[in-house]
mmCIF file of C-alpha atoms in Angstrom:
data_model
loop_
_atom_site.group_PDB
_atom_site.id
_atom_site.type_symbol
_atom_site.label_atom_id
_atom_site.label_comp_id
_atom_site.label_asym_id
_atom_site.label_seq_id
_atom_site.Cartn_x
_atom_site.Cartn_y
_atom_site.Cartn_z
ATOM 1 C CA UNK A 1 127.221 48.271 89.425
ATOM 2 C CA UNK A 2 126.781 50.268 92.888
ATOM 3 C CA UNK A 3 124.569 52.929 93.389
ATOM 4 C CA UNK A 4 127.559 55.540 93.169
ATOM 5 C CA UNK A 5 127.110 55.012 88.957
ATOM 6 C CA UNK A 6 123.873 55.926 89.402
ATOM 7 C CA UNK A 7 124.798 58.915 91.787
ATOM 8 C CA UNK A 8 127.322 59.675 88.849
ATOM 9 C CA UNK A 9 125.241 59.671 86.175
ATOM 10 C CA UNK A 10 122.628 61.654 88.146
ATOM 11 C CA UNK A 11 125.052 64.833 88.298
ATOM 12 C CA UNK A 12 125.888 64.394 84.976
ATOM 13 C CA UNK A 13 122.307 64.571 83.625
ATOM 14 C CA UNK A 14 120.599 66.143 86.840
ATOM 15 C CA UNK A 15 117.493 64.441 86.325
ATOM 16 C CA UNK A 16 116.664 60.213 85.979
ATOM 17 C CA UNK A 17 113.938 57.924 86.112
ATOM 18 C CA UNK A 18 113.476 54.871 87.781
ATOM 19 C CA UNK A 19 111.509 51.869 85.649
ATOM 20 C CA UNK A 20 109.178 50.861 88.202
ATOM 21 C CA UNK A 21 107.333 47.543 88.163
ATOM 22 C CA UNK A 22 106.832 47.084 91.969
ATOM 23 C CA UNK A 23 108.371 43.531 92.000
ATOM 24 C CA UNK A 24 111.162 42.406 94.301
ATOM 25 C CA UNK A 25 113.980 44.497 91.908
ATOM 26 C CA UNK A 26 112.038 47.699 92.015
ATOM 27 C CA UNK A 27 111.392 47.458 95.503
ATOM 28 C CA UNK A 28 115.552 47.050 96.079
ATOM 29 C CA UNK A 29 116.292 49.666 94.051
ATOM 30 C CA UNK A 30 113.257 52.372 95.209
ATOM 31 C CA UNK A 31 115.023 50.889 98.772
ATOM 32 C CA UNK A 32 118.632 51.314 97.520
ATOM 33 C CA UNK A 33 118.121 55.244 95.980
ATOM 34 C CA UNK A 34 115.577 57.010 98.226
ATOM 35 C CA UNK A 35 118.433 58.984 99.221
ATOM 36 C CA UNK A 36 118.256 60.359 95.869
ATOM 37 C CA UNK A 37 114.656 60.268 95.387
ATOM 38 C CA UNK A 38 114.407 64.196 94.691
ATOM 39 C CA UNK A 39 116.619 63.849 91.668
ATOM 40 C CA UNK A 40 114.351 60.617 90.267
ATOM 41 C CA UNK A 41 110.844 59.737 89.095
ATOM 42 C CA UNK A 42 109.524 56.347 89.452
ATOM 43 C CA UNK A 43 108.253 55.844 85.942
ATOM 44 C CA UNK A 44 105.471 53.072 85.696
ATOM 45 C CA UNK A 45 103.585 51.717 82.328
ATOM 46 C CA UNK A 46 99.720 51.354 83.309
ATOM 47 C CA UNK A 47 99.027 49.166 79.880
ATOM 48 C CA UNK A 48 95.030 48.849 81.340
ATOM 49 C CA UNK A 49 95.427 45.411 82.591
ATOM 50 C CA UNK A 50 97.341 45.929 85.660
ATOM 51 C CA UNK A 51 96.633 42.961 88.615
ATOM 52 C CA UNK A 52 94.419 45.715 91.071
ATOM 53 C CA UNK A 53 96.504 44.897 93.982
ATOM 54 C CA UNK A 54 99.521 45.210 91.829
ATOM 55 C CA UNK A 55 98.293 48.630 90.926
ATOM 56 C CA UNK A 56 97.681 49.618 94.619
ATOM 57 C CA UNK A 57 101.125 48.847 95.481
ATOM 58 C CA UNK A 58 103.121 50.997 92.595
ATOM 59 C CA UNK A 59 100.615 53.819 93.460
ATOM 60 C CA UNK A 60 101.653 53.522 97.407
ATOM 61 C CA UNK A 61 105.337 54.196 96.583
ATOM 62 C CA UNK A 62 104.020 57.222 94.682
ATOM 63 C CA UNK A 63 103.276 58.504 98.179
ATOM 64 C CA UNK A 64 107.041 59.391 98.846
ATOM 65 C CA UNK A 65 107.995 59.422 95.286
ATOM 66 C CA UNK A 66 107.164 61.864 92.145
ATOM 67 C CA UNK A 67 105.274 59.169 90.574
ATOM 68 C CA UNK A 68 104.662 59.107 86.833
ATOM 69 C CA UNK A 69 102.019 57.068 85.441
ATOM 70 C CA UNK A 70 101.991 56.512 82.056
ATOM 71 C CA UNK A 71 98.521 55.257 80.187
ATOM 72 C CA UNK A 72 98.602 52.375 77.592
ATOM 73 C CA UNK A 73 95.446 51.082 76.150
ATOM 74 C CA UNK A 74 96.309 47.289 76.042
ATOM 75 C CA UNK A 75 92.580 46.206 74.702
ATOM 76 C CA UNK A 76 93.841 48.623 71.409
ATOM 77 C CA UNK A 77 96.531 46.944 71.022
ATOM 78 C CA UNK A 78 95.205 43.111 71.415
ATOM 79 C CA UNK A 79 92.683 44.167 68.756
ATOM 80 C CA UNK A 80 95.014 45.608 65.853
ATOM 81 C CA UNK A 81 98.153 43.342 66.767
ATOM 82 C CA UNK A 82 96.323 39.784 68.375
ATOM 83 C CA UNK A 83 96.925 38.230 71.424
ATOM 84 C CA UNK A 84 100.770 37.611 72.787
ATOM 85 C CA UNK A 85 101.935 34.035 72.203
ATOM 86 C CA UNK A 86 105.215 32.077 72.839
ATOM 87 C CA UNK A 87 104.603 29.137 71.318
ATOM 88 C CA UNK A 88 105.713 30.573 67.805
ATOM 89 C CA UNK A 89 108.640 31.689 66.435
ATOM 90 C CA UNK A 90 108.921 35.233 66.277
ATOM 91 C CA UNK A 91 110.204 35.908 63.324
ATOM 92 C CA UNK A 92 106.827 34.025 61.955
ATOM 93 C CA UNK A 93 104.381 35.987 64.142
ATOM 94 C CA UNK A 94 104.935 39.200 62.523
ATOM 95 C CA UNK A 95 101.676 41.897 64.698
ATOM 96 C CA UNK A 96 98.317 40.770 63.120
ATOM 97 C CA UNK A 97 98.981 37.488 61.428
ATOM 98 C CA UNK A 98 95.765 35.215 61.473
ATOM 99 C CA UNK A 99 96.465 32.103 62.856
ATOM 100 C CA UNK A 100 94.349 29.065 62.308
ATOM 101 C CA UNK A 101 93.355 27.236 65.569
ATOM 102 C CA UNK A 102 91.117 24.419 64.096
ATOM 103 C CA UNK A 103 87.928 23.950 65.877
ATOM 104 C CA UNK A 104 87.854 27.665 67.045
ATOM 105 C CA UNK A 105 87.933 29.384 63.920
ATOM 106 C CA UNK A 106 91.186 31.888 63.267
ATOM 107 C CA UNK A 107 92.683 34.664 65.611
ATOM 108 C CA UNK A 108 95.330 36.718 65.289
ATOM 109 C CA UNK A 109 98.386 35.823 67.249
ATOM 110 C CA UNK A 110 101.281 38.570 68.017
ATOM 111 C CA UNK A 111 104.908 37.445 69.746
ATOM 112 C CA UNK A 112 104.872 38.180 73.062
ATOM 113 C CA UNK A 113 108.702 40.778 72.643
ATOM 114 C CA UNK A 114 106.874 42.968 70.386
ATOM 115 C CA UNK A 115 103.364 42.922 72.955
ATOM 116 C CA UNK A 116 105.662 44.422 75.459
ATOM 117 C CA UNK A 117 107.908 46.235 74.165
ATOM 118 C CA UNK A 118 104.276 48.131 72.442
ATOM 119 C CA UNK A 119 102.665 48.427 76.089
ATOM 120 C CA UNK A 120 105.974 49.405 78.267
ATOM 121 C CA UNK A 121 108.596 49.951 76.706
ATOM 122 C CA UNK A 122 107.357 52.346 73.894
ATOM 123 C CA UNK A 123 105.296 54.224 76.113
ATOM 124 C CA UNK A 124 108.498 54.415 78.759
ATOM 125 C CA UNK A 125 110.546 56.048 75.930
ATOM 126 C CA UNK A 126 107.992 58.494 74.526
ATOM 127 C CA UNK A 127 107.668 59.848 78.498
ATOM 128 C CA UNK A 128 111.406 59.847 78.558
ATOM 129 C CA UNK A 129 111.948 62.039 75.269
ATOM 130 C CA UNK A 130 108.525 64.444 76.155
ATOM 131 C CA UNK A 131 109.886 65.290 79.901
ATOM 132 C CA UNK A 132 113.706 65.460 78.730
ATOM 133 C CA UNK A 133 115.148 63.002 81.055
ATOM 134 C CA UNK A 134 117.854 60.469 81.461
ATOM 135 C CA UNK A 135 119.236 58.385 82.419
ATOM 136 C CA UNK A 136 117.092 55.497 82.661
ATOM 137 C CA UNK A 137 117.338 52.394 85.896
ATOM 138 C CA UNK A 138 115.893 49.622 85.589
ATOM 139 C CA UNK A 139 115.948 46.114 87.582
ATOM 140 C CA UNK A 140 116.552 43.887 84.890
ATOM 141 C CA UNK A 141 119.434 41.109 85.733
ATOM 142 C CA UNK A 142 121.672 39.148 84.177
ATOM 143 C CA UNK A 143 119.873 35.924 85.489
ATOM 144 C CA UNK A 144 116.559 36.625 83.894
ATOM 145 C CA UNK A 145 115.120 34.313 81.646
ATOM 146 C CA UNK A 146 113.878 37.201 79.487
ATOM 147 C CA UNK A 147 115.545 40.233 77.900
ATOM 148 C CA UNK A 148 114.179 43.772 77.484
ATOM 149 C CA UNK A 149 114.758 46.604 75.000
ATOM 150 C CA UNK A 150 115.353 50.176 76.782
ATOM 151 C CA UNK A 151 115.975 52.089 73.185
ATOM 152 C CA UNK A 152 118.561 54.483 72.157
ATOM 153 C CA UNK A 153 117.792 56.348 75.609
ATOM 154 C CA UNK A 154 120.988 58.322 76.740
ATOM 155 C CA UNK A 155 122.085 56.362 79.560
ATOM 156 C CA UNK A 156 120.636 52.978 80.780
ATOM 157 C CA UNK A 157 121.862 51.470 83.997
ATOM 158 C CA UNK A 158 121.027 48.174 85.939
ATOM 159 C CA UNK A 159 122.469 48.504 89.168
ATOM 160 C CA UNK A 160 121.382 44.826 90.066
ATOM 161 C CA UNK A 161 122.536 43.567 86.603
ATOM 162 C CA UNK A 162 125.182 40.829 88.382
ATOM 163 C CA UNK A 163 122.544 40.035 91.371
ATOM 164 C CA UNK A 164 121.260 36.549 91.591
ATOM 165 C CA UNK A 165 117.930 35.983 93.052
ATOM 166 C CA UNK A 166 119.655 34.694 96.260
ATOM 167 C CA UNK A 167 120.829 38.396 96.659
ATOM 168 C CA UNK A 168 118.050 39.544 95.766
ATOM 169 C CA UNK A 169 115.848 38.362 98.685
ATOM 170 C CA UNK A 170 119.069 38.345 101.020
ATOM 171 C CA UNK A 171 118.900 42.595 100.544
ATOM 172 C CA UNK A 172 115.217 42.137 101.143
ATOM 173 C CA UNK A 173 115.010 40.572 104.597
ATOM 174 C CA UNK A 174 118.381 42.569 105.753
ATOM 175 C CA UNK A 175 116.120 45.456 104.874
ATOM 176 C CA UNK A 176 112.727 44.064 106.008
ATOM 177 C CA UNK A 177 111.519 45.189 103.115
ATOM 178 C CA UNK A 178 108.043 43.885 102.021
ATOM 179 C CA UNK A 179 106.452 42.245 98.996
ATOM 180 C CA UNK A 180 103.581 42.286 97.145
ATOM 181 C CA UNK A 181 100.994 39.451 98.160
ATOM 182 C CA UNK A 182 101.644 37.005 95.508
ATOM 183 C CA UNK A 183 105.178 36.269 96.900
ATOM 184 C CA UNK A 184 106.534 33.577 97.452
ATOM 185 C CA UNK A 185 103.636 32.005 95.627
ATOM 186 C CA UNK A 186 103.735 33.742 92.424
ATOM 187 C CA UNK A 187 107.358 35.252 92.231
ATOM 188 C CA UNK A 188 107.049 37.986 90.120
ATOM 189 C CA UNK A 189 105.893 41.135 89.094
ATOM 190 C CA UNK A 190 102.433 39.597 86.864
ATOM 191 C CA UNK A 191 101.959 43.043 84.827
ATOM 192 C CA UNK A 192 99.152 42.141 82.756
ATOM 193 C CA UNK A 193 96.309 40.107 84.378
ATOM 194 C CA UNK A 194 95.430 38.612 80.764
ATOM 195 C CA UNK A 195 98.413 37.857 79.473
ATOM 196 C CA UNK A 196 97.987 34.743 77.393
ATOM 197 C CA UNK A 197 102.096 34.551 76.988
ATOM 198 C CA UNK A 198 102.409 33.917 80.804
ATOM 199 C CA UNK A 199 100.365 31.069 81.919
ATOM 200 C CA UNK A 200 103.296 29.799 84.611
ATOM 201 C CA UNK A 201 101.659 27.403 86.584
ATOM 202 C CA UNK A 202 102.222 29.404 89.883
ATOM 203 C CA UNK A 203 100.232 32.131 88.039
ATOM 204 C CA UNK A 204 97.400 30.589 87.568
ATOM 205 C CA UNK A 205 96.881 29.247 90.924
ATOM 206 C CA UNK A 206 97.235 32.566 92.848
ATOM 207 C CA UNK A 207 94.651 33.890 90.261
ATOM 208 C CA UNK A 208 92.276 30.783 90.712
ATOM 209 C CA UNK A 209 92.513 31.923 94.913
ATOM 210 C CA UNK A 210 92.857 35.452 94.662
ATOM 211 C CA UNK A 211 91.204 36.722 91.011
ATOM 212 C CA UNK A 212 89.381 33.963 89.880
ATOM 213 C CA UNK A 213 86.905 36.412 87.905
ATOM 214 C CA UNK A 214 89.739 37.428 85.791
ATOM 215 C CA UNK A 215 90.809 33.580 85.276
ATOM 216 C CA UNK A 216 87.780 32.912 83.988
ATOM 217 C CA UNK A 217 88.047 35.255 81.321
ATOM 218 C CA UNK A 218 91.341 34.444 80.986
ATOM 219 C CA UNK A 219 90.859 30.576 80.377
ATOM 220 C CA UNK A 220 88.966 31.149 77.112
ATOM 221 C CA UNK A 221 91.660 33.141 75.762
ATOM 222 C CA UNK A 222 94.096 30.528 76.392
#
């Protein structure tokens, strides 16, 4: 898809919203539509638990950008739901099942789809039907490991649907166009600091270096 769909869609609906993470897709497409940035928000999920430098660099684009920031209370959510998990089935972890985990007593384990599609992409939608505005762009690919639900909004698009990562970072240094700190170390976005779905080994050494308060409340968790 080339930015001329989005361009389309755009004077169709006058208004859109860009699903902004601040990893290396939403930095090629804030790159690839600033030409059209009066006609766009950059719509970004705080769920609470945000990395801090993470945080700084969403809020930075914000600076040239109307910048929405939408507030999720993640700690709520961990307490009435349980902790994310994907070492279960998901059709067995249904939000708030107790799970026993011997020694340690019993906590309540949640599947890690339902954790985010609570803290992003619910939140996401809600702004999207309160402010009246679609479409919705987002840097999901075709190559991702993991899928995302954007809803019945009226219009999704993923401009860098057919990308491969190799393009990716190809658009990226024809651009010189930055990334957060944690690449190439940690290649990715991180969202939530405490995530006890994502424990990638990459992860958790940039947090042991860079945040290793936060990995050592993370490790008990875990």
């Amino acid at each position: 898809m080339s930015p001329h769909a989005v361009v389309e869609a755009l004077e169709r609906h006058g208004r859109g919203a860009l699903f902004f993470s601040g990893g290396k897709e939403s930095v090629v497409l804030e790159h690839m539509l600033r030409p059209y940035r009066d006609r766009l928000t950059l719509l970004w999920v705080n769920t609470g638990a945000m990395f801090p430098h993470m945080a700084d660099v969403v809020r930075a684009f914000g600076k040239d950008w109307h910048l929405a920031e939408v507030p999720y209370d993640q700690a709520a959510r961990f307490q009435a739901a349980g902790l994310p998990a994907r070492i279960v089935h998901v059709a067995n972890t249904p939000a708030g099942q107790l799970m026993d985990v011997g020694p340690r007593g019993r906590v309540m384990l949640s599947d890690w789809v339902s954790c985010c599609a609570t803290l992003r992409g619910a939140p996401m939608l809600e702004y999207l039907r309160r402010e009246r505005i679609t479409p919705l762009i987002h840097g999901q690919r075709r190559a991702d490991n993991t899928m995302a639900s954007f809803g019945p909004a009226a219009e999704v698009l993923a401009p860098l649907w057919g990308w491969s990562d190799a393009q990716v970072y190809e658009y990226l240094e024809a651009h010189g166009l930055p990334l957060p700190e944690q690449y190439p170390e940690a290649p990715d976005s991180l969202e939530c600091w405490n995530c006890t779905a994502e424990v990638k080994a990459e992860r958790i050494r940039f947090m042991r270096r860079r945040y290793p308060e936060q990995l050592a409340q993370l490790v008990p968790m875990l």
